[in-house]
CSV table of C-alpha atoms and ligand atoms in Angstrom, one decimal:
chain,number,residue,atom,x,y,z
A,1372,MET,CA,149.7,14.7,12.1
A,1373,ILE,CA,149.2,17.1,9.0
A,1374,GLU,CA,147.2,14.6,7.4
A,1375,GLN,CA,144.4,14.2,10.1
A,1376,HIS,CA,144.2,17.7,10.3
A,1377,GLU,CA,143.4,18.3,5.9
A,1378,ASP,CA,141.3,15.6,6.4
A,1379,LEU,CA,139.3,17.2,9.3
A,1380,LEU,CA,139.3,20.4,7.5
A,1381,GLU,CA,137.4,18.5,4.6
A,1382,GLN,CA,135.2,16.6,6.2
A,1383,LEU,CA,134.0,20.1,8.4
A,1384,GLU,CA,133.3,21.5,4.5
A,1385,ALA,CA,131.2,17.9,3.4
A,1386,LEU,CA,128.9,18.7,6.3
A,1387,ARG,CA,128.5,21.7,5.9
A,1388,SER,CA,127.6,21.5,2.1
A,1389,ARG,CA,125.8,18.3,3.0
A,1390,ALA,CA,123.8,20.2,6.2
A,1391,LEU,CA,122.9,23.1,3.8
A,1392,THR,CA,121.4,20.7,1.4
A,1393,GLU,CA,119.3,19.4,3.2
A,1394,LEU,CA,118.7,22.7,5.3
A,1395,ALA,CA,117.4,23.9,1.3
A,1396,ALA,CA,114.8,20.4,0.7
A,1397,ILE,CA,113.0,21.2,4.4
A,1398,HIS,CA,109.6,22.8,4.3
A,1399,SER,CA,107.8,22.0,8.3
A,1400,SER,CA,109.2,23.5,11.6
A,1401,ASN,CA,109.5,19.4,12.9
A,1402,GLU,CA,112.1,18.8,10.0
A,1403,LEU,CA,114.2,21.6,11.2
A,1404,ASP,CA,113.9,21.0,15.2
A,1405,GLU,CA,115.4,17.0,13.7
A,1406,TRP,CA,117.9,19.4,11.6
A,1407,ASP,CA,119.1,21.3,13.6
A,1408,THR,CA,119.8,18.4,16.6
A,1409,ARG,CA,121.4,16.2,13.9
A,1410,TYR,CA,123.9,18.7,13.0
A,1411,LEU,CA,124.6,21.3,16.2
A,1412,GLY,CA,123.0,19.3,19.0
A,1413,ARG,CA,125.2,19.9,22.1
A,1414,ASN,CA,125.4,15.7,22.9
A,1415,ARG,CA,125.7,14.4,19.6
A,1416,GLY,CA,125.8,16.8,16.1
A,1417,GLU,CA,127.4,15.8,14.2
A,1418,LEU,CA,130.0,19.4,14.3
A,1419,LYS,CA,129.8,18.1,18.7
A,1420,ASN,CA,131.6,14.7,17.6
A,1421,ILE,CA,134.0,16.2,15.0
A,1422,SER,CA,135.5,18.4,17.8
A,1423,ALA,CA,136.0,15.4,20.2
A,1424,VAL,CA,139.0,15.0,18.3
A,1425,MET,CA,140.4,18.1,18.8
A,1426,PRO,CA,143.0,17.3,22.4
A,1427,LYS,CA,144.8,14.7,19.5
A,1428,LEU,CA,145.8,17.6,17.4
A,1429,THR,CA,148.5,20.0,17.8
A,1430,LYS,CA,148.2,23.4,19.2
A,1431,ASP,CA,148.7,24.8,15.5
A,1432,GLU,CA,146.3,22.4,14.5
A,1433,ARG,CA,143.8,22.7,16.9
A,1434,LYS,CA,143.6,26.3,15.7
A,1435,ILE,CA,143.2,26.1,12.4
A,1436,VAL,CA,140.5,23.2,13.7
A,1437,GLY,CA,138.9,25.0,16.2
A,1438,GLN,CA,138.2,27.9,13.3
A,1439,LYS,CA,136.8,26.0,10.6
A,1440,ILE,CA,134.9,24.8,13.0
A,1441,ASN,CA,133.4,28.0,14.8
A,1442,ASP,CA,133.3,29.0,10.7
A,1443,VAL,CA,130.5,26.3,9.8
A,1444,LYS,CA,129.0,26.2,13.2
A,1445,LYS,CA,128.3,30.1,12.6
A,1446,ASP,CA,127.0,30.1,9.4
A,1447,LEU,CA,125.2,26.1,10.1
A,1448,GLU,CA,123.5,28.9,12.7
A,1449,HIS,CA,122.9,31.4,10.0
A,1450,GLN,CA,120.9,29.5,7.7
A,1451,LEU,CA,119.3,27.7,10.4
A,1452,ALA,CA,118.0,31.0,11.7
A,1453,GLU,CA,117.3,32.2,8.5
A,1454,LYS,CA,115.6,29.5,7.3
A,1455,ARG,CA,113.5,29.4,10.6
A,1456,GLU,CA,112.2,32.9,9.4
A,1457,THR,CA,111.0,31.9,6.4
A,1458,LEU,CA,109.1,28.4,7.8
A,1459,LYS,CA,107.4,30.6,10.2
A,1460,GLN,CA,106.6,33.2,7.4
A,1461,ASN,CA,105.2,31.1,5.0
A,1462,GLU,CA,103.8,28.6,8.0
A,1463,LEU,CA,101.5,32.1,9.3
A,1464,MET,CA,100.4,32.6,5.3
A,1465,GLN,CA,99.6,29.4,4.6
A,1466,ALA,CA,97.3,29.1,8.5
A,1467,LEU,CA,95.7,32.9,7.2
A,1468,GLU,CA,94.4,31.1,3.8
A,1469,GLN,CA,93.0,27.9,5.3
A,1470,GLU,CA,91.5,29.8,8.2
A,1471,ARG,CA,90.6,32.8,6.2
A,1472,ILE,CA,86.4,33.7,6.6
A,1473,ASP,CA,84.7,34.5,4.1
A,1474,VAL,CA,82.1,37.0,5.7
A,1475,THR,CA,79.8,36.5,2.2
A,1476,LEU,CA,78.8,33.9,4.1
A,1477,PRO,CA,74.8,32.8,5.2
A,1478,GLY,CA,75.0,33.2,8.7
A,1479,ARG,CA,74.6,30.3,11.0
A,1480,ALA,CA,70.3,30.4,12.0
A,1481,THR,CA,70.0,29.9,15.8
A,1482,PRO,CA,66.9,28.2,16.4
A,1483,VAL,CA,64.5,29.0,19.4
A,1484,GLY,CA,62.2,27.3,21.1
A,1485,HIS,CA,59.2,27.4,22.2
A,1486,MET,CA,56.5,26.5,25.4
A,1487,HIS,CA,55.6,22.8,25.8
A,1488,PRO,CA,51.9,22.9,24.6
A,1489,LEU,CA,51.4,21.1,28.0
A,1490,SER,CA,53.4,24.5,30.6
A,1491,ARG,CA,51.3,26.6,28.0
A,1492,VAL,CA,48.2,25.5,29.0
A,1493,MET,CA,49.4,24.9,33.0
A,1494,LEU,CA,50.6,28.7,33.0
A,1495,GLU,CA,47.5,30.0,31.4
A,1496,ALA,CA,45.1,28.2,34.2
A,1497,THR,CA,46.5,29.2,36.7
A,1498,GLN,CA,47.7,32.7,35.5
A,1499,ILE,CA,42.8,32.9,35.3
A,1500,PHE,CA,43.2,31.9,39.3
A,1501,ALA,CA,45.9,34.4,40.1
A,1502,ARG,CA,43.8,37.1,38.5
A,1503,MET,CA,41.3,35.7,40.9
A,1504,GLY,CA,42.9,35.7,44.4
A,1505,PHE,CA,44.5,32.5,44.2
A,1506,ASN,CA,47.9,32.6,45.3
A,1507,ILE,CA,50.2,29.9,43.2
A,1508,VAL,CA,52.5,27.0,45.6
A,1509,GLN,CA,54.4,24.0,44.3
A,1510,GLY,CA,54.0,20.6,45.9
A,1511,LEU,CA,56.4,17.6,46.7
A,1512,GLU,CA,56.2,14.4,44.0
A,1513,VAL,CA,57.7,13.0,46.6
A,1514,GLU,CA,55.3,12.7,49.1
A,1515,THR,CA,54.6,10.7,52.1
A,1516,ASP,CA,51.7,8.3,52.4
A,1517,TYR,CA,49.7,10.1,56.0
A,1518,HIS,CA,49.8,13.4,53.1
A,1519,ASN,CA,48.7,11.3,49.9
A,1520,PHE,CA,46.3,8.9,51.3
A,1521,GLN,CA,45.8,8.8,55.8
A,1522,ALA,CA,45.1,13.1,56.2
A,1523,LEU,CA,42.5,12.8,53.4
A,1524,ASN,CA,40.3,10.7,54.1
A,1525,ILE,CA,42.0,7.3,52.5
A,1526,PRO,CA,43.1,5.0,54.9
A,1527,ALA,CA,45.7,2.2,53.9
A,1528,ASP,CA,42.5,-0.5,53.1
A,1529,HIS,CA,39.9,2.1,51.4
A,1530,PRO,CA,38.9,1.1,48.4
A,1531,ALA,CA,39.3,4.7,46.9
A,1532,ARG,CA,43.6,3.4,47.2
A,1533,ASP,CA,42.2,1.5,44.1
A,1534,MET,CA,41.6,4.0,41.8
A,1535,GLN,CA,44.8,5.8,41.8
A,1536,ASP,CA,47.4,2.6,41.3
A,1537,THR,CA,50.5,3.7,43.2
A,1538,PHE,CA,54.0,4.6,42.7
A,1539,TRP,CA,55.9,3.4,46.2
A,1540,VAL,CA,59.9,4.6,47.3
A,1541,SER,CA,58.7,2.1,49.9
A,1542,PRO,CA,55.7,1.2,50.1
A,1543,GLY,CA,53.1,2.2,53.1
A,1544,GLN,CA,54.7,4.5,53.7
A,1545,ILE,CA,56.2,6.8,50.7
A,1546,LEU,CA,55.3,7.0,47.8
A,1547,LEU,CA,55.7,9.4,43.8
A,1548,ARG,CA,52.2,11.0,45.0
A,1549,THR,CA,49.2,10.1,42.5
A,1550,HIS,CA,47.3,13.9,42.6
A,1551,THR,CA,48.0,17.4,43.7
A,1552,SER,CA,45.7,16.8,46.8
A,1553,PRO,CA,48.4,16.3,49.6
A,1554,MET,CA,49.1,19.8,49.4
A,1555,GLN,CA,46.0,20.9,50.9
A,1556,VAL,CA,47.1,18.7,53.8
A,1557,ARG,CA,49.9,20.7,54.2
A,1558,VAL,CA,49.0,24.3,52.8
A,1559,MET,CA,46.3,24.4,55.7
A,1560,LYS,CA,49.1,22.5,58.3
A,1561,GLN,CA,51.3,26.0,57.5
A,1562,THR,CA,48.5,28.8,57.2
A,1563,GLN,CA,45.6,29.7,59.4
A,1564,PRO,CA,42.5,31.0,57.4
A,1565,PRO,CA,41.1,32.3,54.9
A,1566,VAL,CA,43.3,30.3,52.1
A,1567,ARG,CA,43.1,30.5,48.2
A,1568,VAL,CA,45.6,28.1,46.8
A,1569,VAL,CA,46.5,26.3,43.3
A,1570,VAL,CA,49.4,24.3,43.1
A,1571,PRO,CA,50.2,23.1,39.2
A,1572,GLY,CA,52.6,20.0,38.9
A,1573,LYS,CA,53.3,16.3,38.1
A,1574,VAL,CA,51.4,13.9,39.7
A,1575,TYR,CA,51.7,9.9,38.7
A,1576,ARG,CA,50.1,6.6,38.7
A,1577,ASN,CA,50.7,2.8,38.2
A,1578,GLU,CA,48.5,2.4,35.6
A,1579,ALA,CA,48.3,0.8,31.5
A,1580,VAL,CA,49.3,3.6,29.4
A,1581,ASP,CA,46.6,4.8,26.8
A,1582,ALA,CA,46.0,7.3,24.5
A,1583,THR,CA,43.6,9.0,27.3
A,1584,HIS,CA,45.6,7.6,30.5
A,1585,GLU,CA,49.3,8.6,31.3
A,1586,ALA,CA,51.5,7.5,33.8
A,1587,MET,CA,52.8,11.2,34.7
A,1588,PHE,CA,50.6,13.3,33.9
A,1589,HIS,CA,50.3,16.7,35.5
A,1590,GLN,CA,47.5,18.6,37.1
A,1591,ILE,CA,46.1,21.7,39.4
A,1592,GLU,CA,44.3,21.6,42.2
A,1593,GLY,CA,42.4,24.6,43.7
A,1594,LEU,CA,41.4,25.4,47.3
A,1595,LEU,CA,40.0,27.5,48.8
A,1596,ILE,CA,39.2,28.2,52.6
A,1597,ASP,CA,37.1,30.3,54.3
A,1598,GLU,CA,33.7,32.0,57.3
A,1599,TYR,CA,31.6,32.6,54.2
A,1600,CYS,CA,31.9,30.0,51.0
A,1601,THR,CA,29.5,27.8,49.8
A,1602,MET,CA,29.2,25.2,46.6
A,1603,ALA,CA,27.4,27.9,44.1
A,1604,ASP,CA,31.5,30.0,45.0
A,1605,LEU,CA,32.6,26.0,43.6
A,1606,LYS,CA,29.7,27.1,41.1
A,1607,GLY,CA,30.8,30.0,39.8
A,1608,SER,CA,34.5,30.2,40.6
A,1609,LEU,CA,35.3,26.7,38.3
A,1610,GLU,CA,32.2,27.3,35.2
A,1611,ARG,CA,33.9,31.2,34.5
A,1612,PHE,CA,37.4,29.2,34.8
A,1613,ALA,CA,36.1,27.2,32.0
A,1614,GLN,CA,34.7,30.4,30.2
A,1615,GLU,CA,38.3,32.2,30.1
A,1616,LEU,CA,40.5,29.1,29.3
A,1617,PHE,CA,37.7,27.8,26.4
A,1618,GLY,CA,35.6,30.8,25.5
A,1619,GLU,CA,32.8,32.8,27.0
A,1620,LYS,CA,30.0,30.3,25.3
A,1621,ARG,CA,31.2,27.4,27.3
A,1622,ARG,CA,28.3,25.7,30.1
A,1623,ALA,CA,29.3,24.2,33.1
A,1624,ARG,CA,27.2,21.2,34.2
A,1625,PHE,CA,28.1,19.3,38.1
A,1626,ARG,CA,27.8,15.3,38.4
A,1627,GLY,CA,27.4,14.3,42.0
A,1628,SER,CA,30.9,12.3,43.0
A,1629,TYR,CA,33.3,10.6,45.3
A,1630,PHE,CA,36.6,11.8,46.3
A,1631,PRO,CA,36.6,10.3,50.3
A,1632,PHE,CA,38.1,14.0,51.4
A,1633,THR,CA,35.2,16.2,49.7
A,1634,GLU,CA,31.4,16.0,50.7
A,1635,PRO,CA,29.5,16.8,48.6
A,1636,SER,CA,31.7,16.1,45.6
A,1637,ALA,CA,31.1,16.3,42.3
A,1638,GLU,CA,33.1,16.3,38.7
A,1639,MET,CA,32.9,19.2,36.0
A,1640,ASP,CA,31.5,18.5,32.7
A,1641,ILE,CA,32.0,21.4,29.8
A,1642,ASP,CA,29.9,21.8,26.7
A,1643,CYS,CA,32.3,20.1,23.9
A,1644,PRO,CA,34.0,22.5,23.1
A,1645,MET,CA,35.5,21.5,19.9
A,1646,CYS,CA,31.4,20.9,18.6
A,1647,ASP,CA,29.2,23.0,20.5
A,1648,GLY,CA,28.1,20.8,22.5
A,1649,LYS,CA,26.0,19.1,19.0
A,1650,GLY,CA,28.2,15.6,19.0
A,1651,CYS,CA,30.9,14.8,17.8
A,1652,ARG,CA,34.0,11.9,18.2
A,1653,VAL,CA,36.4,14.2,21.4
A,1654,CYS,CA,32.9,14.3,23.3
A,1655,LYS,CA,32.3,11.1,22.3
A,1656,TYR,CA,28.7,12.1,20.7
A,1657,SER,CA,27.6,13.5,24.1
A,1658,GLY,CA,28.0,16.9,24.3
A,1659,TRP,CA,29.7,17.0,27.3
A,1660,VAL,CA,33.6,16.8,28.5
A,1661,GLU,CA,34.6,16.2,32.0
A,1662,ILE,CA,37.7,18.7,33.2
A,1663,LEU,CA,37.8,17.8,36.8
A,1664,GLY,CA,37.1,16.9,40.0
A,1665,SER,CA,36.2,18.7,43.2
A,1666,GLY,CA,33.2,19.4,46.1
A,1667,MET,CA,33.3,21.1,49.1
A,1668,VAL,CA,36.2,20.3,51.9
A,1669,HIS,CA,35.4,17.1,54.2
A,1670,PRO,CA,35.0,18.8,58.0
A,1671,LYS,CA,37.4,15.6,59.0
A,1672,LEU,CA,39.7,16.8,56.7
A,1673,LEU,CA,38.8,20.2,58.4
A,1674,ARG,CA,39.6,18.8,61.9
A,1675,GLU,CA,42.6,16.5,60.3
A,1676,VAL,CA,44.9,20.5,60.2
A,1677,GLY,CA,43.2,21.5,62.9
A,1678,TYR,CA,40.8,24.5,61.4
A,1679,ASP,CA,37.4,24.6,63.3
A,1680,PRO,CA,35.2,23.4,61.4
A,1681,THR,CA,31.8,24.8,62.8
A,1682,LYS,CA,33.7,28.1,61.8
A,1683,TYR,CA,35.6,27.4,58.2
A,1684,ARG,CA,34.4,25.6,55.3
A,1685,GLY,CA,35.9,25.9,51.3
A,1686,PHE,CA,35.4,23.4,48.6
A,1687,ALA,CA,38.9,22.0,46.4
A,1688,PHE,CA,39.5,20.7,43.0
A,1689,GLY,CA,42.3,19.2,40.6
A,1690,VAL,CA,42.4,19.9,36.9
A,1691,GLY,CA,44.4,17.2,34.3
A,1692,VAL,CA,46.8,19.4,32.6
A,1693,GLU,CA,46.4,16.8,29.5
A,1694,ARG,CA,43.0,17.2,29.3
A,1695,LEU,CA,42.4,20.6,29.3
A,1696,ALA,CA,45.2,20.3,26.6
A,1697,MET,CA,43.7,18.1,24.4
A,1698,LEU,CA,40.1,19.5,24.2
A,1699,LYS,CA,41.9,23.7,23.8
A,1700,TYR,CA,44.1,22.2,20.8
A,1701,ASP,CA,42.4,19.0,19.8
A,1702,ILE,CA,44.4,16.1,20.3
A,1703,GLY,CA,43.5,13.0,20.1
A,1704,GLU,CA,47.1,11.0,22.0
A,1705,ILE,CA,47.7,11.6,25.2
A,1706,ARG,CA,50.9,10.2,24.8
A,1707,LEU,CA,52.6,12.9,22.4
A,1708,PHE,CA,53.1,15.4,24.9
A,1709,SER,CA,55.9,13.2,26.5
A,1710,GLY,CA,56.8,11.7,23.3
A,1711,ASN,CA,59.9,14.9,21.8
A,1712,ASP,CA,58.6,13.7,18.5
A,1713,LEU,CA,59.5,17.8,16.6
A,1714,ARG,CA,56.5,17.6,14.4
A,1715,PHE,CA,54.1,17.9,17.1
A,1716,LEU,CA,55.9,20.1,19.4
A,1717,ARG,CA,56.6,23.0,16.7
A,1718,GLN,CA,52.8,23.3,15.9
A,1719,PHE,CA,51.7,24.6,18.3
B,2432,LIG,C1,41.6,13.7,41.7
B,2432,LIG,O1,43.2,12.9,42.1
B,2432,LIG,C2,41.0,14.3,42.8
B,2432,LIG,N1,43.1,14.5,44.0
B,2432,LIG,C3,40.7,15.6,42.7
B,2432,LIG,C4,40.2,16.3,43.3
B,2432,LIG,C5,40.6,17.3,44.3
B,2432,LIG,C6,38.6,16.1,43.7
B,2432,LIG,C7,40.0,18.0,44.5
B,2432,LIG,C8,37.8,16.3,44.9
B,2432,LIG,C9,39.0,17.8,45.5
B,2432,LIG,P1,41.3,11.9,39.4
B,2432,LIG,O2,41.5,10.7,39.6
B,2432,LIG,O3,39.8,12.2,39.0
B,2432,LIG,O4,40.8,13.0,41.0
B,2432,LIG,O5,41.8,12.5,39.4
B,2432,LIG,C10,41.2,14.3,38.2
B,2432,LIG,C11,41.7,14.8,36.7
B,2432,LIG,O6,43.1,14.5,36.7
B,2432,LIG,C12,41.1,14.0,36.6
B,2432,LIG,O7,39.6,14.6,35.8
B,2432,LIG,C13,42.1,13.4,34.8
B,2432,LIG,O8,41.7,14.9,33.7
B,2432,LIG,C14,42.8,13.7,35.5
B,2432,LIG,N2,43.9,11.7,35.3
B,2432,LIG,C15,43.2,11.1,35.9
B,2432,LIG,N3,43.9,10.3,35.6
B,2432,LIG,C16,45.0,10.1,34.6
B,2432,LIG,C17,45.8,9.6,33.5
B,2432,LIG,N4,46.0,8.5,34.0
B,2432,LIG,N5,46.3,10.1,32.1
B,2432,LIG,C18,46.0,11.4,32.8
B,2432,LIG,N6,45.6,12.3,33.3
B,2432,LIG,C19,44.5,11.5,34.7
């Protein structure tokens, strides 16, 4: 028995010295946790394993060995706590070193965006009409066949439908609006004269895309209804609009045209802002460029929305916003607007 308890004391000393040598070589909290479990762990720690022999010892031996176990345990726990504190300090110093902020470094520039050229022209154009007393309203991009065509005097078999190839949502019933004119119908059905509105927004046509035609583009619709209103009001308002947008010098001319929902109908040209009407590639050497379609609101449409055509009359127009922007900024390719090429967009 004597031998056994001395043997145990030796084992405990050996364990202490092995544990302390290993402890000295530890450099991270993870390793330290492993060390803690290995030597001091309550389930399978080495100290615990040695203590398992205790019941086999005599009372006196238990006292000596028990004291030794406590002594080694306290020593290891003490060294562990110290090591933990040292590691914590080291890790903190390391983190401070690595995460140090160099206040002398130049700051990161925050890129500042700006308005898309189309939005700019759309805003500028609607504000010109707003100053003339028009209200700005928003319409729906998904429309019914009734508002986009039928109410505007374009029945199902009307050839004018071919001019605006349609993206159908449900054929014959729901569509992506091909122009902003359906808002004429909605506004008039909702309000009583006098009416003065402009409607900016996206429109869609299922057509072959080229340098001047997109499948999605923007229009600004205008509508004025009152008891007294003539073609002279239409011409005066639209010429004033062109002068505010393109400069005081601009002249307008009106050419007879056809839209089923206006009578008479006219397209408006302005003398080319690029060459002052002298002739250039933009105006195809004619000196004039077309900017909008317009006309006096058809009595059929007035009746359709419940207005008395013997009492009220009005004018309407539809402007292509891309066309305006191309003329204003001398852009020869419509697809640049939706191409999202920053080299193009940054020029504005
Ligand atoms: C119309 O859309 C009529 N709703 C305009 C109108 C309104 C007439 C009120 C009378 C009263 P039009 O299809 O011509 O008309 O189109 C009007 C303008 O939209 C054109 O002058 C043109 O500038 C522009 N536009 C037409 N198709 C395209 C396209 N594919 N891409 C870009 N712009 C287009």
